[in-house]
Amino acid sequence: MAVLQIKDNVFSVGVIDWDRRLFDELIPLPHGTSYNSYLIKGSEKTALIDTVYTPKLEELVLNLKEKLQIERLDYIVANHAEPDHSGSLPAILQMYPEARVLTNAKCKELLQAHLQILDDKFITVDNSTEISLGNRTLKFMISPWVHWPDTMFTHLPEDKILFTCDFMGSHMATSDLYSVNEGAVYEAAKRYYAEIMMPFRPQVKKYTEQVKNMALNGEIDLIAPSHGPLHNRPAFIIDAYTDWASDTPKPEVVIPYVTMYESTGKMVNHLVDKLMEKGIKVTPFNLIETDLGELAVALVDAAVIVLGTSMVLAGPHPVAVYAAAITNALKPKAKYLSVIGSYGWATQLGEKMDEPIKALMPALRAEMLSPVFVKGLPGEEAFKKLDNLANEIYSKLI
Ligand code: FEO
């Protein structure tokens, strides 16, 4: 990735990963990603904010050593210990043995566990620490649980930049340094929020408020995350985060489902039609075809989740079980939950498929609406029950 100047003597030196298509062996990356790293040259000292994913070390080294000709690095700020940002830290410390790692106590512990960095390489910081680079200062905001317990933000007050690492970032490979295409960045940032930040909504709300106050007080005019474009209009991402993390869901229904012989599919289609006729926004996700990230995005706003499942052996289809486990982990703010589906032969268990699904979702504090199950193909009686479920959903939402 090119070295790009952000402000006088502040550079973007990270790497774009155009080709990566999966993160954590779980999260699809339809638009690639980037590992942003920033170099700050003060009048006396030089600091690097975060490093990059280990396979991209060579590009970071090229940016520092050849393009910017950095011979001495005094500090490396580690805002977060996850290896997509810290993986290259040991190699950079070897290249610049005089450098000290600035990080909080929790992040230090995790960096030592993951990368076996020696104790004397660290300077531990907290909210009151100020590190002078000469004509510039580094300040720190310890901000745990967005999304690890170690996370923090770094503030460069003279330049009004807040380096937020994962927070307010997006998995997006683009040559745009800034969020110039706000529509595209909004979609990517919402997906990132859904996949990474949503389980930590109380913390997200708290830090979004803090960042908002900093922007309103004129302390920052640039938010520089460690994935995706930088936000030179902070209100754009602050407003988006405020909306996504709010407690109030929107009157929307999400139906993740799996169907083996189309019976559950017919039930889903019927329910979708009935909800549409009532003017309710509804999105079905065929779990065999869908991108999990798109489902996660839909869960950000939805008030109702209806899980559709066929039966395999004596319980819900394993794909539905997987979706329930993922949904539980993401902790969406949905207020209502239901389960519908078709079973083949095990009537007693088939009529209770909601119970194992509900047991998989203890983190959802959702009210259970009437489940609907049918043996084999849905007929008039099953469709009537689905109509009743649609009415129940309508009465809850409107
Ligand atoms: Fe981008 Fe939590 O690392």
XYZ file of C-alpha atoms and ligand atoms in Angstrom:
401
model
C 0.000 0.000 0.000
C 1.179 3.441 -0.764
C 2.395 5.674 2.046
C -0.126 8.504 2.251
C 0.228 11.701 4.220
C -2.691 12.432 6.532
C -1.369 15.582 8.164
C 2.051 17.173 8.319
C 4.377 14.338 9.453
C 1.503 11.941 10.081
C 1.353 9.107 7.566
C -0.762 6.084 6.772
C 1.757 3.227 6.437
C -0.496 0.162 6.687
C -1.391 -2.482 4.156
C -4.454 -3.254 2.037
C -5.386 -6.936 1.835
C -7.289 -6.891 -1.462
C -7.629 -10.668 -1.746
C -8.540 -11.834 1.746
C -11.996 -13.386 1.770
C -12.321 -14.870 5.263
C -11.493 -13.560 8.722
C -11.127 -15.700 11.856
C -12.052 -18.654 9.597
C -15.624 -17.456 10.084
C -16.362 -13.973 8.803
C -16.721 -13.493 5.032
C -14.820 -10.513 3.617
C -16.567 -9.712 0.315
C -14.578 -6.480 -0.031
C -11.220 -7.577 1.427
C -9.811 -5.574 4.306
C -6.887 -3.422 5.392
C -4.581 -3.353 8.393
C -4.053 0.335 8.994
C -0.907 1.499 10.694
C 0.127 5.104 11.237
C 3.471 6.804 11.617
C 3.762 10.025 13.608
C 6.971 12.037 13.446
C 7.287 14.456 16.323
C 10.025 17.082 16.547
C 11.917 14.760 18.935
C 10.441 11.287 18.754
C 8.705 9.027 16.310
C 5.814 6.662 17.018
C 4.051 3.926 15.086
C 0.378 3.262 15.852
C -0.331 -0.475 15.549
C 1.353 -2.840 13.102
C -0.131 -5.237 10.534
C -1.089 -8.888 10.061
C 2.096 -10.977 9.930
C 1.798 -12.085 6.264
C 1.874 -8.393 5.301
C 4.979 -7.502 7.334
C 7.140 -7.034 4.247
C 4.914 -4.226 2.947
C 4.984 -2.413 6.291
C 8.769 -2.701 6.418
C 9.021 -1.325 2.884
C 6.880 1.661 3.872
C 8.910 2.417 6.990
C 12.439 1.640 5.869
C 12.471 2.523 2.177
C 9.637 4.901 1.461
C 9.873 6.977 4.665
C 13.447 6.031 5.558
C 12.674 5.705 9.262
C 15.941 4.822 10.994
C 14.754 5.190 14.569
C 11.411 4.374 16.116
C 10.900 5.418 19.719
C 7.432 4.044 20.369
C 5.012 1.507 18.985
C 1.495 1.993 20.275
C -0.460 -1.254 20.572
C -4.128 -0.307 20.759
C -5.179 -3.979 20.678
C -3.392 -7.326 20.893
C -5.295 -9.258 18.198
C -2.724 -10.516 15.675
C -4.173 -8.672 12.668
C -2.703 -5.542 14.311
C 0.021 -6.917 16.557
C 1.327 -9.855 14.546
C 4.232 -7.902 13.072
C 5.177 -6.347 16.401
C 8.045 -8.754 17.259
C 9.657 -8.233 13.839
C 9.320 -4.440 14.061
C 10.835 -4.530 17.559
C 13.758 -6.494 16.174
C 14.233 -3.899 13.427
C 13.984 -1.038 15.895
C 15.434 -2.429 19.158
C 15.272 0.983 20.843
C 11.473 1.133 20.434
C 9.198 0.643 23.423
C 5.641 -0.640 23.217
C 3.070 1.753 24.657
C 0.019 -0.114 25.790
C -2.305 -0.746 28.736
C -1.779 -3.486 31.316
C -4.334 -5.892 29.833
C -3.013 -5.526 26.306
C 0.534 -6.054 27.585
C -0.564 -9.307 29.229
C -2.171 -10.509 25.991
C 0.753 -9.426 23.817
C 3.106 -11.351 26.083
C 0.849 -14.415 25.896
C 0.432 -14.291 22.119
C 3.827 -13.013 21.014
C 6.164 -13.656 23.957
C 7.475 -10.097 24.027
C 9.836 -9.440 26.934
C 8.779 -7.301 29.861
C 11.403 -4.585 29.381
C 10.013 -3.728 25.946
C 6.844 -2.230 27.451
C 5.791 1.092 28.890
C 2.367 0.636 30.475
C -0.057 3.500 29.932
C -3.426 4.509 31.347
C -5.936 7.303 30.893
C -3.654 9.827 32.606
C -0.491 9.042 30.622
C 0.865 11.623 28.206
C 3.819 10.750 26.002
C 5.610 13.668 24.384
C 7.008 13.344 20.886
C 8.325 16.923 21.117
C 5.774 19.071 19.348
C 3.128 16.354 19.574
C 1.561 14.347 22.399
C 0.095 10.881 22.641
C -2.825 10.431 25.029
C -4.723 7.247 25.715
C -8.319 6.238 26.363
C -8.564 2.778 27.856
C -11.717 1.399 26.200
C -12.087 -2.273 27.046
C -14.471 -4.678 25.312
C -14.722 -3.309 21.818
C -14.117 -6.122 21.221
C -11.385 -7.620 23.431
C -10.734 -6.708 27.088
C -7.511 -4.931 26.078
C -8.743 -2.305 23.621
C -7.817 1.360 23.832
C -7.855 4.473 21.656
C -4.929 6.832 21.118
C -5.473 10.581 20.820
C -3.138 12.957 19.046
C -4.570 16.251 20.310
C -2.390 18.636 18.299
C -3.651 17.078 15.060
C -7.147 16.268 16.377
C -6.863 12.609 15.387
C -8.332 9.687 17.337
C -6.873 6.275 16.475
C -9.605 3.799 17.400
C -8.227 0.484 16.084
C -11.200 -1.857 15.386
C -13.809 0.577 16.715
C -15.616 2.380 13.865
C -13.594 0.419 11.320
C -14.707 -1.579 8.295
C -13.429 -4.581 6.396
C -12.934 -2.771 3.120
C -10.061 -2.777 0.681
C -10.133 0.548 -1.161
C -7.665 3.048 -2.540
C -9.733 5.795 -0.864
C -7.860 6.978 2.203
C -11.007 8.670 3.514
C -14.699 7.733 3.598
C -15.454 9.606 0.388
C -18.046 7.058 -0.730
C -20.120 7.206 2.427
C -22.792 4.851 1.065
C -20.298 2.036 0.505
C -18.444 2.716 3.752
C -21.744 2.762 5.658
C -22.567 -0.743 4.402
C -19.086 -2.088 5.185
C -18.954 -0.396 8.601
C -22.416 -1.707 9.515
C -21.338 -5.199 8.575
C -18.207 -4.776 10.678
C -20.263 -3.466 13.588
C -22.687 -6.411 13.268
C -19.965 -9.036 13.189
C -17.502 -7.604 15.693
C -19.036 -4.893 17.871
C -22.707 -5.841 18.297
C -22.102 -8.306 21.171
C -20.644 -5.365 23.128
C -23.450 -2.852 22.598
C -23.331 -1.252 26.092
C -19.622 -0.495 25.679
C -20.158 0.666 22.084
C -22.809 3.121 23.281
C -20.538 4.445 26.006
C -17.504 4.986 23.770
C -19.578 6.389 20.918
C -20.869 9.017 23.338
C -17.304 9.806 24.431
C -16.099 10.120 20.836
C -19.125 12.271 20.008
C -18.324 14.635 22.872
C -14.717 14.885 21.708
C -15.924 15.813 18.224
C -18.435 18.343 19.586
C -15.727 19.901 21.785
C -13.424 20.275 18.794
C -10.883 17.794 20.205
C -10.979 15.574 17.116
C -11.764 16.092 13.451
C -10.475 12.779 12.160
C -11.214 9.206 13.287
C -8.544 6.792 12.121
C -9.525 3.136 12.619
C -7.254 0.205 11.852
C -9.498 -1.321 9.182
C -10.954 0.520 6.196
C -11.103 4.209 5.326
C -10.556 7.065 7.799
C -13.483 9.224 8.794
C -12.728 12.893 8.065
C -16.372 13.671 8.750
C -16.619 12.104 12.217
C -20.377 12.779 12.491
C -20.964 10.244 9.703
C -19.680 7.260 11.669
C -20.696 8.615 15.093
C -24.327 8.970 13.939
C -24.265 5.497 12.392
C -22.863 3.905 15.571
C -25.390 5.814 17.698
C -28.223 4.358 15.627
C -26.899 0.795 15.441
C -26.125 0.580 19.156
C -29.404 2.157 20.320
C -31.750 0.062 22.450
C -34.699 0.469 20.115
C -35.044 -2.065 17.308
C -36.813 -1.210 14.063
C -40.110 -2.902 13.083
C -38.340 -5.498 10.963
C -38.450 -9.294 10.855
C -35.519 -11.546 9.988
C -36.152 -15.185 9.049
C -33.016 -17.342 8.859
C -34.087 -20.789 7.696
C -33.023 -24.145 6.327
C -35.367 -26.401 4.370
C -34.662 -29.992 3.273
C -37.694 -30.871 1.138
C -39.260 -27.413 0.680
C -41.919 -27.832 3.394
C -40.207 -25.403 5.774
C -39.475 -23.208 2.728
C -43.222 -23.066 1.915
C -43.937 -22.047 5.517
C -41.330 -19.302 5.326
C -42.707 -18.023 2.025
C -46.223 -17.912 3.449
C -45.112 -15.987 6.521
C -43.065 -13.571 4.408
C -46.121 -12.880 2.206
C -48.391 -12.308 5.185
C -45.952 -9.916 6.831
C -45.444 -8.044 3.559
C -49.217 -7.681 3.190
C -49.201 -6.040 6.599
C -46.506 -3.596 5.507
C -43.817 -5.115 7.715
C -40.260 -5.231 6.449
C -39.156 -8.870 6.388
C -35.981 -10.548 5.100
C -35.649 -14.324 4.732
C -32.155 -15.814 4.684
C -31.756 -19.280 3.220
C -28.904 -20.387 5.459
C -27.443 -22.672 2.804
C -27.008 -19.799 0.358
C -26.576 -16.797 2.584
C -23.485 -14.917 3.582
C -23.411 -14.902 7.389
C -22.326 -11.258 7.346
C -25.552 -10.252 5.588
C -27.561 -12.074 8.228
C -25.558 -10.312 10.957
C -26.301 -6.932 9.328
C -30.041 -7.683 9.269
C -29.883 -8.596 12.964
C -28.589 -5.106 13.880
C -32.033 -3.523 13.516
C -34.588 -6.373 13.606
C -37.223 -6.487 16.342
C -38.267 -10.057 15.494
C -36.294 -13.183 14.618
C -38.163 -16.213 13.286
C -35.914 -19.218 12.829
C -37.112 -21.758 10.252
C -35.861 -25.315 10.516
C -36.440 -28.751 9.129
C -35.891 -31.682 11.441
C -32.848 -33.954 11.254
C -33.029 -37.149 13.320
C -34.485 -36.022 16.632
C -33.942 -32.288 16.568
C -33.589 -29.074 14.587
C -31.374 -29.143 11.501
C -27.686 -28.617 12.478
C -27.516 -25.594 10.172
C -30.343 -23.982 12.157
C -28.520 -24.916 15.364
C -25.427 -23.154 13.994
C -27.470 -20.056 13.109
C -28.982 -20.032 16.595
C -25.528 -20.262 18.182
C -24.181 -17.429 15.983
C -27.216 -15.265 16.726
C -26.815 -15.875 20.437
C -23.136 -14.882 20.221
C -23.960 -11.663 18.352
C -26.541 -10.637 20.981
C -28.844 -8.617 18.728
C -31.425 -6.357 20.367
C -34.449 -8.255 18.973
C -37.394 -8.271 21.349
C -39.276 -11.263 19.930
C -38.349 -14.726 18.771
C -40.220 -17.588 17.148
C -39.426 -20.918 15.510
C -41.266 -22.531 12.610
C -40.601 -25.659 10.591
C -41.524 -29.046 9.285
C -40.590 -32.473 10.636
C -40.665 -35.891 8.997
C -41.870 -38.473 11.476
C -40.949 -37.748 15.116
C -44.163 -35.956 16.062
C -43.509 -35.472 19.772
C -40.036 -34.021 19.245
C -41.001 -32.183 16.065
C -43.671 -30.210 17.891
C -41.065 -29.060 20.398
C -38.257 -27.925 18.090
C -38.460 -24.453 19.605
C -37.144 -25.747 22.933
C -33.616 -26.747 21.816
C -33.411 -23.584 19.677
C -34.442 -21.388 22.599
C -31.950 -23.175 24.857
C -29.196 -22.216 22.409
C -30.038 -18.525 22.683
C -29.839 -17.610 26.382
C -28.216 -14.259 25.596
C -31.328 -13.084 23.761
C -33.776 -11.566 26.156
C -36.547 -12.050 23.640
C -40.178 -12.921 24.270
C -41.140 -16.194 22.578
C -44.015 -15.873 20.112
C -46.147 -18.873 19.115
C -44.022 -21.462 17.282
C -45.530 -23.307 14.318
C -44.577 -26.874 13.397
C -46.093 -29.270 10.903
C -45.581 -32.887 9.979
C -44.531 -32.973 6.318
C -46.113 -30.526 3.877
C -47.890 -27.509 5.370
C -51.649 -27.480 4.724
C -54.551 -25.224 5.590
C -54.168 -25.665 9.326
C -50.448 -24.828 9.292
C -51.004 -21.770 7.097
C -53.710 -20.580 9.515
C -51.222 -20.865 12.375
C -48.698 -18.890 10.348
C -51.364 -16.228 9.714
C -51.865 -16.051 13.464
C -48.117 -15.701 13.983
C -48.065 -12.861 11.433
C -50.930 -11.201 13.348
C -49.074 -11.676 16.616
C -45.924 -10.105 15.152
C -47.975 -7.224 13.732
C -49.605 -6.545 17.084
C -46.207 -6.473 18.775
C -44.622 -4.160 16.224
C -47.318 -1.694 15.330
Fe -8.847 -6.018 13.844
Fe -9.784 -7.225 16.852
O -8.674 -6.976 15.414
